[in-house]
XYZ file of N, CA, C and O in Angstrom:
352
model
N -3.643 -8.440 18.398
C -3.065 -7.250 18.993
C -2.722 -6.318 17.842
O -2.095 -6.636 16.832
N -3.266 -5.018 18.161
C -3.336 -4.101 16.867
C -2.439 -2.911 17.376
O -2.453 -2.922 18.607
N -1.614 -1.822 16.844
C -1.259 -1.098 17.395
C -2.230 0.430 17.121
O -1.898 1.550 17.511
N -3.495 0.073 16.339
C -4.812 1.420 15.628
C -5.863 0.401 15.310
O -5.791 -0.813 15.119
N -6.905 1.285 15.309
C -7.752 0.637 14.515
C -8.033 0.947 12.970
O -8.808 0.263 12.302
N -7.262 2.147 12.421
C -6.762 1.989 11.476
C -6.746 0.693 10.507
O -5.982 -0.208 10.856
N -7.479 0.506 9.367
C -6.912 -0.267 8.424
C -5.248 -1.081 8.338
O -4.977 -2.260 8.569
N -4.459 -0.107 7.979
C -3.190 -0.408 7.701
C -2.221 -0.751 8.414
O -1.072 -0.968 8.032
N -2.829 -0.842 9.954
C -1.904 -0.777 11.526
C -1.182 -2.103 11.789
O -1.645 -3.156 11.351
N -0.121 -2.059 12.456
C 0.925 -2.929 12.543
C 0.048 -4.201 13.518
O -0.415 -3.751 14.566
N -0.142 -5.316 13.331
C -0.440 -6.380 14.011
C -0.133 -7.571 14.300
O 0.904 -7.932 13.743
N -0.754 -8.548 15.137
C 0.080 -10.024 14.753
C -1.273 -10.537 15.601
O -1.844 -9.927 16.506
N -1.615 -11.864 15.023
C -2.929 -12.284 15.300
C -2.593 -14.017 15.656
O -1.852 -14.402 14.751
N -2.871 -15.163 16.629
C -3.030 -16.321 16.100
C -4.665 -16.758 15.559
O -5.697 -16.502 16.180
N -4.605 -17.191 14.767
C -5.802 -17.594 13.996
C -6.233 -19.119 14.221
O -5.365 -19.875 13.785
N -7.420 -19.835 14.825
C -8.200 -20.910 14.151
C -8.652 -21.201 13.035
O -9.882 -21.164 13.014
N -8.166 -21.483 12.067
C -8.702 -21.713 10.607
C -9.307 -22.961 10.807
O -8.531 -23.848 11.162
N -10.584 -23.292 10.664
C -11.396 -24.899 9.948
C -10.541 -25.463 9.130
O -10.054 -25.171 8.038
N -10.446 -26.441 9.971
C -9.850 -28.112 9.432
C -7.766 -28.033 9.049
O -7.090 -28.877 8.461
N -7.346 -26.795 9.623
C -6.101 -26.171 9.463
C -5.936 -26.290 10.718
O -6.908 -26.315 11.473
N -4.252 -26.416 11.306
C -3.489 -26.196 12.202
C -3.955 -24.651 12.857
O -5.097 -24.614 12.399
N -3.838 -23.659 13.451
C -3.563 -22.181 13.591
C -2.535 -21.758 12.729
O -1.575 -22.333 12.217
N -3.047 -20.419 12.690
C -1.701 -19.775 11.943
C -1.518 -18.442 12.898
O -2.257 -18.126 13.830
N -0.330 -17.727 12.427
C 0.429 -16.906 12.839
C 0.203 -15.911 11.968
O 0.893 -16.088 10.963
N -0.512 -14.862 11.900
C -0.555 -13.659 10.802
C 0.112 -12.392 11.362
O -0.511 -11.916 12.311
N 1.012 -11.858 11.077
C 1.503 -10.365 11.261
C 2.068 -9.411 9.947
O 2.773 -9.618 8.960
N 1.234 -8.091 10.609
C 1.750 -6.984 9.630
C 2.879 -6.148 10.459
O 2.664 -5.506 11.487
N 4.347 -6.321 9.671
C 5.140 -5.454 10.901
C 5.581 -4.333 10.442
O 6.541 -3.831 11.027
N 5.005 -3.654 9.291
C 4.900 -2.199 8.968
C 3.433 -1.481 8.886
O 2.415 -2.170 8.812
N 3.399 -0.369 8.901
C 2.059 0.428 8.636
C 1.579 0.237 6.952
O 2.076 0.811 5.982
N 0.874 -0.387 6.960
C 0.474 0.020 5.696
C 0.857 -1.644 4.505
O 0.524 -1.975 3.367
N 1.654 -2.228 5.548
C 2.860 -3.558 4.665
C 1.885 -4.506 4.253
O 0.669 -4.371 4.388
N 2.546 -5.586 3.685
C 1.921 -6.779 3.556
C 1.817 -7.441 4.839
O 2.528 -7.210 5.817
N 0.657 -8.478 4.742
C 0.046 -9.746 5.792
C 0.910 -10.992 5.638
O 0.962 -11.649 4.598
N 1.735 -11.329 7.009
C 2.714 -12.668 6.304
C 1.943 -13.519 7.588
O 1.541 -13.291 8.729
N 2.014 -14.619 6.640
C 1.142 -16.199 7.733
C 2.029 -17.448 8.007
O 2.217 -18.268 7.108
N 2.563 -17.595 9.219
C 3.152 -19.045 9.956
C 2.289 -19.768 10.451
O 1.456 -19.425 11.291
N 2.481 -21.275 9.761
C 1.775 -22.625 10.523
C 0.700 -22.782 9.279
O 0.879 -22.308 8.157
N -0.472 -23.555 9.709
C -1.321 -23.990 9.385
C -1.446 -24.928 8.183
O -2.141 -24.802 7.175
N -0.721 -25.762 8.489
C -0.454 -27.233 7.673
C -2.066 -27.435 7.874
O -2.806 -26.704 8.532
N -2.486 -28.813 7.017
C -3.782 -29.195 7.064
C -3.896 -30.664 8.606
O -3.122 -31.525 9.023
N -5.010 -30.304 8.891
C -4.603 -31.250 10.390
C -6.643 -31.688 10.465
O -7.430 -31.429 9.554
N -6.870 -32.115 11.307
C -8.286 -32.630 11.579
C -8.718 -31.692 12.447
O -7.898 -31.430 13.327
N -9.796 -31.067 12.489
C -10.456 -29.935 13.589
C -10.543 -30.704 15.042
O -10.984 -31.776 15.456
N -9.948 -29.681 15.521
C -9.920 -29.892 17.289
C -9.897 -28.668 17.620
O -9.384 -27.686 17.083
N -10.699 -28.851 18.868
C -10.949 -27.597 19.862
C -9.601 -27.177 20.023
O -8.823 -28.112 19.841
N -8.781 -25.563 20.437
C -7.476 -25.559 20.295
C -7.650 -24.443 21.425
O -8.785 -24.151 21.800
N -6.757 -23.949 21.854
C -6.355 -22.540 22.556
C -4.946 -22.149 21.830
O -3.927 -22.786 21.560
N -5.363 -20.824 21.647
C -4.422 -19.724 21.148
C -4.288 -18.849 22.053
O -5.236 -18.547 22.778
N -2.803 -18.161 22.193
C -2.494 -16.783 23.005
C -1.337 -16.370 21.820
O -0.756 -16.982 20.924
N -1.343 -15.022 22.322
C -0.164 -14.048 21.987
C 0.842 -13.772 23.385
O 0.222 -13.582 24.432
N 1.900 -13.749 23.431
C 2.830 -13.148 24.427
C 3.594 -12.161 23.877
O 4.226 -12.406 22.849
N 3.640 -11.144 24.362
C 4.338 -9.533 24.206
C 5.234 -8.878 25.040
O 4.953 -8.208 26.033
N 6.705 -9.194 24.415
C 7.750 -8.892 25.595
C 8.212 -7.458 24.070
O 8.409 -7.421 22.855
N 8.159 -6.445 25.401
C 8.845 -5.541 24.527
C 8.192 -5.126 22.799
O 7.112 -4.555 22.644
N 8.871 -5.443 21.932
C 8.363 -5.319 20.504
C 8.468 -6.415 20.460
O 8.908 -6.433 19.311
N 8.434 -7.883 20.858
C 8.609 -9.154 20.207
C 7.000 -9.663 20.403
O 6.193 -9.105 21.146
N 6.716 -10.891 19.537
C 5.479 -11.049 19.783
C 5.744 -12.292 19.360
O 6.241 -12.642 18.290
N 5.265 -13.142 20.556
C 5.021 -14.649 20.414
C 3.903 -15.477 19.525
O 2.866 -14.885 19.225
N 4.005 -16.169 19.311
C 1.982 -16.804 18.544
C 2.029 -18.251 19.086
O 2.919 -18.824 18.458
N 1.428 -19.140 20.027
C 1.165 -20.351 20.299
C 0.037 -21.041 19.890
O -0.766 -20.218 19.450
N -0.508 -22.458 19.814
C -1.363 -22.845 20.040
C -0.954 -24.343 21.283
O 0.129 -24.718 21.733
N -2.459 -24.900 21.509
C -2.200 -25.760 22.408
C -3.719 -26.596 22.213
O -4.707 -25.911 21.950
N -3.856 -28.048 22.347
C -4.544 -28.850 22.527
C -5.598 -29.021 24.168
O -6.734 -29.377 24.483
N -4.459 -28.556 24.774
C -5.261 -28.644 26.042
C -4.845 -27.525 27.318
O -4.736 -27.604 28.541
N -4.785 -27.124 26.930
C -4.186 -24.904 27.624
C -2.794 -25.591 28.754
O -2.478 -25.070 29.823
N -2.238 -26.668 28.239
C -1.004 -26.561 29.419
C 0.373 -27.205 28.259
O 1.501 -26.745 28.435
N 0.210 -27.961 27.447
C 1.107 -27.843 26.727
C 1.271 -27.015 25.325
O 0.525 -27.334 24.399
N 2.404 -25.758 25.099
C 2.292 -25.287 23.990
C 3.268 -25.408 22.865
O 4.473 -25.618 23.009
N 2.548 -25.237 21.575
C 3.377 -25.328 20.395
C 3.760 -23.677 19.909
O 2.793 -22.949 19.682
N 5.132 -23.111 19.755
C 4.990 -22.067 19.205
C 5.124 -21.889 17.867
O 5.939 -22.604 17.285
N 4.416 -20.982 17.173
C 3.537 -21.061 15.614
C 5.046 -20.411 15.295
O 5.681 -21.019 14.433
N 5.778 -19.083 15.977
C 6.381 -18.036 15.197
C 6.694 -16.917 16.159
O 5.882 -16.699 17.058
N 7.513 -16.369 16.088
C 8.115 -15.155 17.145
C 8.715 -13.836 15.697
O 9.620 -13.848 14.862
N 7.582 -12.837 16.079
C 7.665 -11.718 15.531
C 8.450 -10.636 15.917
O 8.408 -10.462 17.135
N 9.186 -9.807 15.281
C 9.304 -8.126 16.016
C 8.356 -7.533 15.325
O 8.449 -7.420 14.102
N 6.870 -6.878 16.314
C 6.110 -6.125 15.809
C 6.001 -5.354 17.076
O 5.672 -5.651 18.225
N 6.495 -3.959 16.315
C 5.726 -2.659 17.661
C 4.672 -2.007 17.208
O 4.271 -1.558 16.135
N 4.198 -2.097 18.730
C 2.471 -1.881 18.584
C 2.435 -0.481 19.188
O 1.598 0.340 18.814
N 3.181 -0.261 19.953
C 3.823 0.748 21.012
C 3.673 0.737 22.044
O 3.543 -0.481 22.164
N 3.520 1.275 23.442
C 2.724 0.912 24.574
C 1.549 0.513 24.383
O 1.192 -0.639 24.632
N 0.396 1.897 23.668
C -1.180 1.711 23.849
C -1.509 1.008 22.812
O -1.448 1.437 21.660
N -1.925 -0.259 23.171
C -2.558 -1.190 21.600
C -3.562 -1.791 22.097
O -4.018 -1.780 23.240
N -3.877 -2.310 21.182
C -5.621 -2.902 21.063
C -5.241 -4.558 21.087
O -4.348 -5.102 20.435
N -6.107 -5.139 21.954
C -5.997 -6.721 22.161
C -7.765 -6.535 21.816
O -8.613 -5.667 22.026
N -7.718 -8.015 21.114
C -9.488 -8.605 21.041
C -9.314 -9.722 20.116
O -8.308 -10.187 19.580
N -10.889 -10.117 20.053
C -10.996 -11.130 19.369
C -11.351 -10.724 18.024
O -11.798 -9.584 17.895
N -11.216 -11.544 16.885
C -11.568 -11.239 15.614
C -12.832 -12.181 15.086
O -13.278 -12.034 13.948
């Protein structure tokens, strides 16, 4: 979830990294540094990731089997109303 497509735009992403846990990446200024939660080293498994977006807060989960979840990290990132969701 991006708040531009802009380079420098405020975001927060969960990530599948190979042979890594997920991680949690968010930029919560324009222009700021990239900070990363989770991704201890673990054995590759199929995983599901979501984001949840209450307000400016931004959740990061993963899950083994889409009904129990682990949460990676809970951000304040505003995206503003109109933002960009996709895959990377």
């Amino acid at each position: 979830i991006r708040e531009s497509l802009a380079a420098g735009a405020r975001n927060a992403a969960t990530l599948n990294k190979f042979a890594y846990l997920p991680v949690m990446q968010y930029r919560t200024s324009s222009n700021g540094s990239t900070t990363s939660a989770g991704g201890a080293s673990a054995t590759f498994a199929a995983r599901w990731v979501r984001l949840t977006k209450t307000g400016t807060s931004i959740r990061s989960e993963w899950s083994t089997n889409g009904t129990t979840w682990t949460t990676l990290g809970t951000q304040t990132v505003n995206v503003g109303t109109n933002f960009y969701v996709g895959l990377a």
